[in-house]
PDB file of C-alpha atoms in Angstrom:
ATOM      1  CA  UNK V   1      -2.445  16.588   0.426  1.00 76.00           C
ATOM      2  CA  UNK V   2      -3.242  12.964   1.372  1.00 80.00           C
ATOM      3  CA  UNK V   3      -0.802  11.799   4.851  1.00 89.00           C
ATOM      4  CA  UNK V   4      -2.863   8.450   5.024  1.00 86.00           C
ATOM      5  CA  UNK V   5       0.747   7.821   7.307  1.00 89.00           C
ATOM      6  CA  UNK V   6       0.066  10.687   9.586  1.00 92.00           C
ATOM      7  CA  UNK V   7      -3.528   9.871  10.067  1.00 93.00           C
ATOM      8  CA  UNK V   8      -2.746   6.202  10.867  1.00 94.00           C
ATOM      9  CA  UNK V   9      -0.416   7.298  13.080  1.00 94.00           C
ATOM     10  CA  UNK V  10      -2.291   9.590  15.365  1.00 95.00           C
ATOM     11  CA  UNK V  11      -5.166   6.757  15.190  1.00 96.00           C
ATOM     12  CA  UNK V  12      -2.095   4.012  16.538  1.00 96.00           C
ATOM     13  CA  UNK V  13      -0.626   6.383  18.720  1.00 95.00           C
ATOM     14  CA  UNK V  14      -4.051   7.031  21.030  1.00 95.00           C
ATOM     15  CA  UNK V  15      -4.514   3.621  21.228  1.00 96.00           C
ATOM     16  CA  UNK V  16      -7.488   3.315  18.947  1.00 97.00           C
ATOM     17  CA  UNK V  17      -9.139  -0.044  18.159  1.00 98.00           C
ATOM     18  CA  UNK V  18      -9.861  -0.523  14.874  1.00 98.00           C
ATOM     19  CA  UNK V  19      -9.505  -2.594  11.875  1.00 98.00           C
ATOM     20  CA  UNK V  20      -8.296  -1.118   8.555  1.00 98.00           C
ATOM     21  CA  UNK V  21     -10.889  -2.065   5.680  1.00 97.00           C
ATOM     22  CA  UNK V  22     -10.729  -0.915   1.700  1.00 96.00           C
ATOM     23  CA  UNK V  23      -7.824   0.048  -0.149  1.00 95.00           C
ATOM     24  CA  UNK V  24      -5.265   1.056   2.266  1.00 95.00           C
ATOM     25  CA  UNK V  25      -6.169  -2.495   3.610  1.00 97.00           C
ATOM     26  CA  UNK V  26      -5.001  -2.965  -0.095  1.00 97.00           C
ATOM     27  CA  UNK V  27      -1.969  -1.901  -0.078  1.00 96.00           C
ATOM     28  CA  UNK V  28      -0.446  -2.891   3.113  1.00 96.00           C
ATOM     29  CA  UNK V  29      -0.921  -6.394   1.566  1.00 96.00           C
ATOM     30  CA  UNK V  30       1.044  -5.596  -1.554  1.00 95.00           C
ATOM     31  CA  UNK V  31      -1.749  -4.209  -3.874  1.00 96.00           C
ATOM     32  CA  UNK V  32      -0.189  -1.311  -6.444  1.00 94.00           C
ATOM     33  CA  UNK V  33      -3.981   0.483  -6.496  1.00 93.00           C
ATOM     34  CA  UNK V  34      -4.408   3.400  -5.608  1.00 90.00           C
ATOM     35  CA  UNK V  35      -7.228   4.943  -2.952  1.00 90.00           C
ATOM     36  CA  UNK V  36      -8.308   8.370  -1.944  1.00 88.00           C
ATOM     37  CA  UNK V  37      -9.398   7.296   1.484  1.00 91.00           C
ATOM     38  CA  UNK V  38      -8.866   5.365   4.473  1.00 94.00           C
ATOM     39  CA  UNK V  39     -11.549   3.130   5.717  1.00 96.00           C
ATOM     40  CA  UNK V  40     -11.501   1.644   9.070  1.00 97.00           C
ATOM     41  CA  UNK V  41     -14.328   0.274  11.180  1.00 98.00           C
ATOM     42  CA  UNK V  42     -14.204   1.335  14.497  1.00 98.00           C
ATOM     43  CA  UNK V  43     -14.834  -0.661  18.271  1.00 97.00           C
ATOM     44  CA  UNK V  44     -18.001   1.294  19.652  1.00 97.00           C
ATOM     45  CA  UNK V  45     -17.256   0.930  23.173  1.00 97.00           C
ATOM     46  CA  UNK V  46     -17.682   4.259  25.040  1.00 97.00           C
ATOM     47  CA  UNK V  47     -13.843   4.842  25.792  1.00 98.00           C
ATOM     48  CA  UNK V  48     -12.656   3.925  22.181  1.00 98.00           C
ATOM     49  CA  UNK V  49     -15.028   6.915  20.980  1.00 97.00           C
ATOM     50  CA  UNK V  50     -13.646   8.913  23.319  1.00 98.00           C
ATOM     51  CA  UNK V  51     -10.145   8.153  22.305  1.00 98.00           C
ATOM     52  CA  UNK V  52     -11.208   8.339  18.420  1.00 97.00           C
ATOM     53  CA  UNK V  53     -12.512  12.082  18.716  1.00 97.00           C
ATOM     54  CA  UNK V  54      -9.437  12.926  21.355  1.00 97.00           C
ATOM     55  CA  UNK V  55      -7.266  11.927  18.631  1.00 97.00           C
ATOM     56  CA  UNK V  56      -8.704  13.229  15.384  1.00 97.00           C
ATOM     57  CA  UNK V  57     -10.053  16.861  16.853  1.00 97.00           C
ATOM     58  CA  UNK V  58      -6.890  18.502  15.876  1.00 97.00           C
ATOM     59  CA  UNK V  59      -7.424  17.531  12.093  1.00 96.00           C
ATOM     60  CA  UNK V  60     -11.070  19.456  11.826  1.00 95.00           C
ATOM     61  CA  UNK V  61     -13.131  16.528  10.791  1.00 96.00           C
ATOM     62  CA  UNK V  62     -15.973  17.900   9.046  1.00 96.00           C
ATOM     63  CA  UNK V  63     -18.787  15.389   6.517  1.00 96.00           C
ATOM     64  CA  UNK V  64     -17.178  15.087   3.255  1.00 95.00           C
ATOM     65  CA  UNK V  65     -18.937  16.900   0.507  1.00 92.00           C
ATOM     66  CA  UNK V  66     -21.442  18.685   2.927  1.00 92.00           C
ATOM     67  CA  UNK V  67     -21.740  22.181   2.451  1.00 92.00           C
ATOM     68  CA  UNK V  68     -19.754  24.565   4.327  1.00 89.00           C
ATOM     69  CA  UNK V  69     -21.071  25.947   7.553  1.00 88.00           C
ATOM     70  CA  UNK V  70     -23.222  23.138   8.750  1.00 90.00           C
ATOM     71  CA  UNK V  71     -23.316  22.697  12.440  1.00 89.00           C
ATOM     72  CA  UNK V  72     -21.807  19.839  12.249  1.00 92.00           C
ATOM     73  CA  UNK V  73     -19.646  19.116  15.715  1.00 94.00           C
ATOM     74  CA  UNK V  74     -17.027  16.743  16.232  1.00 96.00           C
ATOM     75  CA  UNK V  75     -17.814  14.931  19.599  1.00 96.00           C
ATOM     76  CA  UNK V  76     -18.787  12.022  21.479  1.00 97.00           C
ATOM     77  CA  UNK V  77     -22.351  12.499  20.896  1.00 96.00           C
ATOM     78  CA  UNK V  78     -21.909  13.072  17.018  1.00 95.00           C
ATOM     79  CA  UNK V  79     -20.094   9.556  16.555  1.00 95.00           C
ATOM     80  CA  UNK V  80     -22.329   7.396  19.501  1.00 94.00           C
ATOM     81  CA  UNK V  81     -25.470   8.311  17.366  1.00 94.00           C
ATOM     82  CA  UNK V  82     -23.602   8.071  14.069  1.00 93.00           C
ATOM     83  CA  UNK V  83     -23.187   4.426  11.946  1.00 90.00           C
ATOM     84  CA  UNK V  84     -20.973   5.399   9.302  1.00 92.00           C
ATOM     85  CA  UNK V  85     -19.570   9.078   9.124  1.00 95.00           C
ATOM     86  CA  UNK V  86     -17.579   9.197   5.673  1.00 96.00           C
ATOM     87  CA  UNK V  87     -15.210  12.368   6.733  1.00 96.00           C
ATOM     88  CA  UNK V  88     -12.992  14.971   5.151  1.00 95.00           C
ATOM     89  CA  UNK V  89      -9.704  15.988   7.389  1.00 96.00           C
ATOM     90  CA  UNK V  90      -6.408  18.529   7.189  1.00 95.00           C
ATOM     91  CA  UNK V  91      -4.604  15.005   6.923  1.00 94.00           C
ATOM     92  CA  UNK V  92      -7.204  13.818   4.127  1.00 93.00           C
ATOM     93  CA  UNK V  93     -10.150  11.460   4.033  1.00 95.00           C
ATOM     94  CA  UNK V  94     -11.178   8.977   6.261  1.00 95.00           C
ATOM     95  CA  UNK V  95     -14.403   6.688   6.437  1.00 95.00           C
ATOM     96  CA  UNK V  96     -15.513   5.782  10.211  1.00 94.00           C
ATOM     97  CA  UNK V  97     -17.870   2.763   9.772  1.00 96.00           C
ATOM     98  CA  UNK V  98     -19.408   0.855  12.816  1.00 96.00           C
ATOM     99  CA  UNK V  99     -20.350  -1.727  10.237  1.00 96.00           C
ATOM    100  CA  UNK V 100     -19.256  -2.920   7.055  1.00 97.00           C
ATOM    101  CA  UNK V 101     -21.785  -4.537   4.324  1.00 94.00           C
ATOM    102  CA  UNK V 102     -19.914  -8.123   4.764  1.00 94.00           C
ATOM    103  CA  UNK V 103     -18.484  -7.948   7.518  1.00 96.00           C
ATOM    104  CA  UNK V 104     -20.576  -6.623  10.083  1.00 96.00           C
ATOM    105  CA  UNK V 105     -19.077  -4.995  12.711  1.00 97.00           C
ATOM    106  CA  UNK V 106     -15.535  -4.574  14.763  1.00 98.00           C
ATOM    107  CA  UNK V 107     -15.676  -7.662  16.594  1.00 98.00           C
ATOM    108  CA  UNK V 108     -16.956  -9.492  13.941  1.00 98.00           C
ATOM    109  CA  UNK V 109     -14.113  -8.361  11.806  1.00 98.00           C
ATOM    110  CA  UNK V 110     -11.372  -8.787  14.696  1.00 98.00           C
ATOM    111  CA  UNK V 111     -11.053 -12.626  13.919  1.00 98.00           C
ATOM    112  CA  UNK V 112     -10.722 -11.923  10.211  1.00 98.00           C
ATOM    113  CA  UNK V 113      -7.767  -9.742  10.860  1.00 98.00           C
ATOM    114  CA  UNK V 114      -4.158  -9.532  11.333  1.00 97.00           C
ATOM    115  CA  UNK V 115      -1.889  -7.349  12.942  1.00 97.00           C
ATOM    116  CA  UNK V 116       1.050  -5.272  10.607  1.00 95.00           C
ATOM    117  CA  UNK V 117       3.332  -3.414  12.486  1.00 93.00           C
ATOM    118  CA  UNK V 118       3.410   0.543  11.123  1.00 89.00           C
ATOM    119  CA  UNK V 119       5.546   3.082  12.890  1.00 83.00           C
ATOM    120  CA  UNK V 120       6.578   0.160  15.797  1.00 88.00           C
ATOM    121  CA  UNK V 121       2.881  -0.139  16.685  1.00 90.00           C
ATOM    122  CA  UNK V 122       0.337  -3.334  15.869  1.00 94.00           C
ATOM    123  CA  UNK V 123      -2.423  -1.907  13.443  1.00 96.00           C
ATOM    124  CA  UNK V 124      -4.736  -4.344  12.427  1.00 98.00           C
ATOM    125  CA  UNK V 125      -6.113  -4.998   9.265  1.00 98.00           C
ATOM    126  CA  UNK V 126      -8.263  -7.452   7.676  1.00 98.00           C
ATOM    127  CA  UNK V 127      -7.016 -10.394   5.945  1.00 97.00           C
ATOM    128  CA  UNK V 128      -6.994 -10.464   2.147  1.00 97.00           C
ATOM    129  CA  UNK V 129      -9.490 -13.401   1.978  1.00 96.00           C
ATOM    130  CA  UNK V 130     -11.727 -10.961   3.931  1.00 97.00           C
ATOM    131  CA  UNK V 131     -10.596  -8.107   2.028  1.00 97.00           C
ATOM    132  CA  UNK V 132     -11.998  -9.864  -0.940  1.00 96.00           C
ATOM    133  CA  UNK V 133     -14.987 -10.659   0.558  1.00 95.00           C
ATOM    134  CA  UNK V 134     -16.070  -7.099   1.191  1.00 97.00           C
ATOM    135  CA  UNK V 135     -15.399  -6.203  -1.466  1.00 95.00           C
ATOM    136  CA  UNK V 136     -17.578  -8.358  -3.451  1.00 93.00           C
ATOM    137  CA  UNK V 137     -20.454  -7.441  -1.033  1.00 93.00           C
ATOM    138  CA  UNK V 138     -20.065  -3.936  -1.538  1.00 92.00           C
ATOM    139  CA  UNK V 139     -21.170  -4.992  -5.131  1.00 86.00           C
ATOM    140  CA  UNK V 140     -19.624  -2.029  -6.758  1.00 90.00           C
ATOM    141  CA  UNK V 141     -18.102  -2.434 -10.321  1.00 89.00           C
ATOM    142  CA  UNK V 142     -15.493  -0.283  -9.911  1.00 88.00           C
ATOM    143  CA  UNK V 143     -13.934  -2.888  -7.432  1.00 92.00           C
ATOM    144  CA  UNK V 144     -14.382  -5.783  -9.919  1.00 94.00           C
ATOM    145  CA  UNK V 145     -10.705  -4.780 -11.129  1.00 94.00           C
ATOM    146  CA  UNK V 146      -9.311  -4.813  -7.426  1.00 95.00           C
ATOM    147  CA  UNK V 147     -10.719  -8.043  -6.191  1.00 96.00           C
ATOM    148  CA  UNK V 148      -9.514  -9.820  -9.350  1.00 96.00           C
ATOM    149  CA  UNK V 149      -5.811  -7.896  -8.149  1.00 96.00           C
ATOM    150  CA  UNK V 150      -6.378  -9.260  -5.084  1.00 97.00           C
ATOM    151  CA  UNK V 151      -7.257 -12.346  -6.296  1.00 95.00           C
ATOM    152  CA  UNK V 152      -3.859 -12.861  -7.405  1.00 94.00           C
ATOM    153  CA  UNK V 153      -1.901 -11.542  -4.485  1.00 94.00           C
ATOM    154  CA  UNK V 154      -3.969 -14.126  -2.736  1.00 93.00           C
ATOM    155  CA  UNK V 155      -2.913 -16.982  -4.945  1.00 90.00           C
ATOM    156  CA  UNK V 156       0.276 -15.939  -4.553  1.00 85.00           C
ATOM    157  CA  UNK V 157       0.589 -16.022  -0.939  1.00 81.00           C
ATOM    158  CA  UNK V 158      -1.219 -19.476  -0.816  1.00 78.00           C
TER     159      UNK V 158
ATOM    160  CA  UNK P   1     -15.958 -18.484   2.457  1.00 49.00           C
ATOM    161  CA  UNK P   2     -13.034 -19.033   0.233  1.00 49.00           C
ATOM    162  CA  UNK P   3     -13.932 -17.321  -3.513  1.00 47.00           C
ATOM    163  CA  UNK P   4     -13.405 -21.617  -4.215  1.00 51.00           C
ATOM    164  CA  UNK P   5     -16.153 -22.747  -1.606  1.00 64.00           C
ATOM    165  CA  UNK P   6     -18.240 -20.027  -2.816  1.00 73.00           C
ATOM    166  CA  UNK P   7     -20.983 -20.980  -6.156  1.00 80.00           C
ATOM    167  CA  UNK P   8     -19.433 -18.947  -9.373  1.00 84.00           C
ATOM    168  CA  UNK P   9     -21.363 -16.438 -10.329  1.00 84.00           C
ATOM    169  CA  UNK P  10     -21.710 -13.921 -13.373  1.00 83.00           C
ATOM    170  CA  UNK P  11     -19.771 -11.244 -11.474  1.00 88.00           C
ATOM    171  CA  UNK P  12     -16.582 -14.547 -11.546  1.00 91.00           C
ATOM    172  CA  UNK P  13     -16.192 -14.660 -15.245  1.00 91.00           C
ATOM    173  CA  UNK P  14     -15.722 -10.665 -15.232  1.00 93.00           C
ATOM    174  CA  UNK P  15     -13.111 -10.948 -12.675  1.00 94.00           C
ATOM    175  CA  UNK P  16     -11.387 -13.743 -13.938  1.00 93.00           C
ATOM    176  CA  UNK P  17     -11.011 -11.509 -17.298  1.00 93.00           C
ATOM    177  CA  UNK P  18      -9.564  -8.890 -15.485  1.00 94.00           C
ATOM    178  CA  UNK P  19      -7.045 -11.410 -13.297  1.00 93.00           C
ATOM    179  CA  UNK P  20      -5.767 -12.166 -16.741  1.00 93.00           C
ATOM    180  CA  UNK P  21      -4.395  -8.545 -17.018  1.00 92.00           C
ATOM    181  CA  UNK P  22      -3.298  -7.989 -13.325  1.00 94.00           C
ATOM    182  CA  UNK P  23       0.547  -6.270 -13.645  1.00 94.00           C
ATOM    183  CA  UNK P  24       2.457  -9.234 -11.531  1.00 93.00           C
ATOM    184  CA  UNK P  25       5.149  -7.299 -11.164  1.00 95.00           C
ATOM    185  CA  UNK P  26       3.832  -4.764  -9.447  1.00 94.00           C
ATOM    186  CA  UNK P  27       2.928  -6.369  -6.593  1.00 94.00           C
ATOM    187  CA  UNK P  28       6.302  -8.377  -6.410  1.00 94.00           C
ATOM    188  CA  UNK P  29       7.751  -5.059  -6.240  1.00 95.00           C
ATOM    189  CA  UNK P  30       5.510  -3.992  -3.784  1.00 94.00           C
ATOM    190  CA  UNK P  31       5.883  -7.427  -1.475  1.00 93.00           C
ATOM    191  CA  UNK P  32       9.957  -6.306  -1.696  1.00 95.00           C
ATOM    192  CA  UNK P  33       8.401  -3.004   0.330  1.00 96.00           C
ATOM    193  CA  UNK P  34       7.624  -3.053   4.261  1.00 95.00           C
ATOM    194  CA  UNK P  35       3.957  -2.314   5.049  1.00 93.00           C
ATOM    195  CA  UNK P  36       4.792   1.207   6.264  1.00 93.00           C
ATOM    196  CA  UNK P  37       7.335   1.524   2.785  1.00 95.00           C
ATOM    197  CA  UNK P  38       3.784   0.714   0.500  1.00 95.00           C
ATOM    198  CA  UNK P  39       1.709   3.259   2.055  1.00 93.00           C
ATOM    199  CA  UNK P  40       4.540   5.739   2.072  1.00 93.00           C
ATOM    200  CA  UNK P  41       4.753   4.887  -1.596  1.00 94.00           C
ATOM    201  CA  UNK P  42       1.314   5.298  -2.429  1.00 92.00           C
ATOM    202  CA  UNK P  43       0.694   8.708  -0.728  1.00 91.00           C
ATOM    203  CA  UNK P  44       3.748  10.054  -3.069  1.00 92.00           C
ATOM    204  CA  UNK P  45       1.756   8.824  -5.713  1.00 92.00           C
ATOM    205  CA  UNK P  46      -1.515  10.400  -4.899  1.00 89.00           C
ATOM    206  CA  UNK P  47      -0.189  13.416  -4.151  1.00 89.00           C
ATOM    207  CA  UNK P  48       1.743  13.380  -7.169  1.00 92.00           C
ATOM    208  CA  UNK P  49      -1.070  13.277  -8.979  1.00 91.00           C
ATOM    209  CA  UNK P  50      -2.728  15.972  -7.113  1.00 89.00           C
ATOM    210  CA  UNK P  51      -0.118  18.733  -7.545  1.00 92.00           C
ATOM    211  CA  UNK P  52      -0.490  17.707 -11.827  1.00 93.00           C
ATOM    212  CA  UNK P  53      -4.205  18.052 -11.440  1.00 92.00           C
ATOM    213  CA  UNK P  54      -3.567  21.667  -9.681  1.00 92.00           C
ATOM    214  CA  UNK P  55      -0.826  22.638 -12.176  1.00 93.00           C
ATOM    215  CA  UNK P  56      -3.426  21.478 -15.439  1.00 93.00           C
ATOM    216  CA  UNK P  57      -6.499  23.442 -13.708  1.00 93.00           C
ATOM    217  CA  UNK P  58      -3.878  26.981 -12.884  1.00 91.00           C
ATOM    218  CA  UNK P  59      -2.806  26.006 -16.854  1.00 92.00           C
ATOM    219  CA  UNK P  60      -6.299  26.226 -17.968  1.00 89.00           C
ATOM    220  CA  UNK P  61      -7.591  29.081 -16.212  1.00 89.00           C
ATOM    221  CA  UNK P  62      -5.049  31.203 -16.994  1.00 89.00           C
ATOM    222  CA  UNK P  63      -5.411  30.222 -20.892  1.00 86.00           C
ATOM    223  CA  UNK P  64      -8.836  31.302 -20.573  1.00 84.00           C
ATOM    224  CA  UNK P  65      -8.670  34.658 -19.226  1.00 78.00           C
ATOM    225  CA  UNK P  66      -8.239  37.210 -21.881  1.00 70.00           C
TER     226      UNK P  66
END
């Protein structure tokens, strides 16, 4: 089962920095498409890693569509030398990116976002322009439907 | 850069074709929703669909055992 709330949550509620990317991104501006993932790129400071594998060791994290047994371990050391860990968790899947093909990385994204409020807390996420951006450097066909979505919502709002 | 700064492209006359058939209304109803409301929304949805996908795979493998 998919909690993309519950996930958020626990990332909100340890205080970690990061900016919500792809399709959830989506939806929290209005898009009616549906995602199987949540993608967020992550500040790589030392204390925000920290805080992200503090917050998501309860929820096994383990690489999405590896085989089982791997010695895979969820720790500091794991995500420091990692870029972009695309993950599987009890709470469903989430995509930890250092740096998005776009967009670069979390501070480059941070004045491209905007905060939402989600369960009383600020979450940021990155503005549709952006949104649309990314998405059309990702270069992917199957988003060519979702940017033209977007497209819209963004005419609308302007 | 705005999609209208940016030089058209190919990949613009394949989007706009698809713009054409974007479901307004959806995402009218969807703007009616708080942030917190969409995403609730669209995890019913997706696990929706995942309990039909388990029911149609238990369906089928129990049609195929003799």
């Amino acid at each position: 089962m998919m909690q993309f709330r519950t996930l958020l949550e626990v990332l909100l509620d340890d205080e970690v920095e990061f900016i919500l990317i792809g399709g959830v991104a989506g939806i929290i501006h209005g898009s009616a498409r549906a995602t199987g993932d949540l993608d967020v790129v992550y500040n790589r400071t030392k204390d925000n890693i920290a805080k992200i594998v503090s917050a998501l060791a309860p929820y096994e994290p383990y690489l999405r569509g590896a085989p089982v047994g791997l010695p895979f371990i969820w720790d500091e050391a794991t995500l420091r030398n990692s870029t972009n860990l695309t993950l599987t968790t009890t709470l469903g899947d989430l995509d930890f990116l250092a740096e998005v093909t776009g967009g670069g990385s979390y501070q480059n994204l941070l004045p491209l976002s905007e905060e939402f409020f989600i369960f009383d807390k600020a979450c940021r996420v990155v503005n549709l322009e952006t949104l649309i951006n990314l998405k059309r450097a990702a270069g992917r066909p199957k988003d060519l439907e979702a940017i033209a979505e977007l497209n819209k919502m963004l005419k609308k709002q302007s | 850069m705005e999609k209208n700064e940016r030089e058209r492209c190919s990949i613009d006359d394949i989007i706009d074709l698809y713009e054409k058939d974007v479901d307004e209304t959806l995402i009218m109803e969807n703007l009616k929703l708080t942030p917190e409301q969409r995403l609730k929304k669209m995890e019913d949805f997706m696990n929706t669909m995942e309990l039909l996908r388990e029911s149609y795979l238990k369906t089928k493998r129990s049609r195929s055992q003799p």
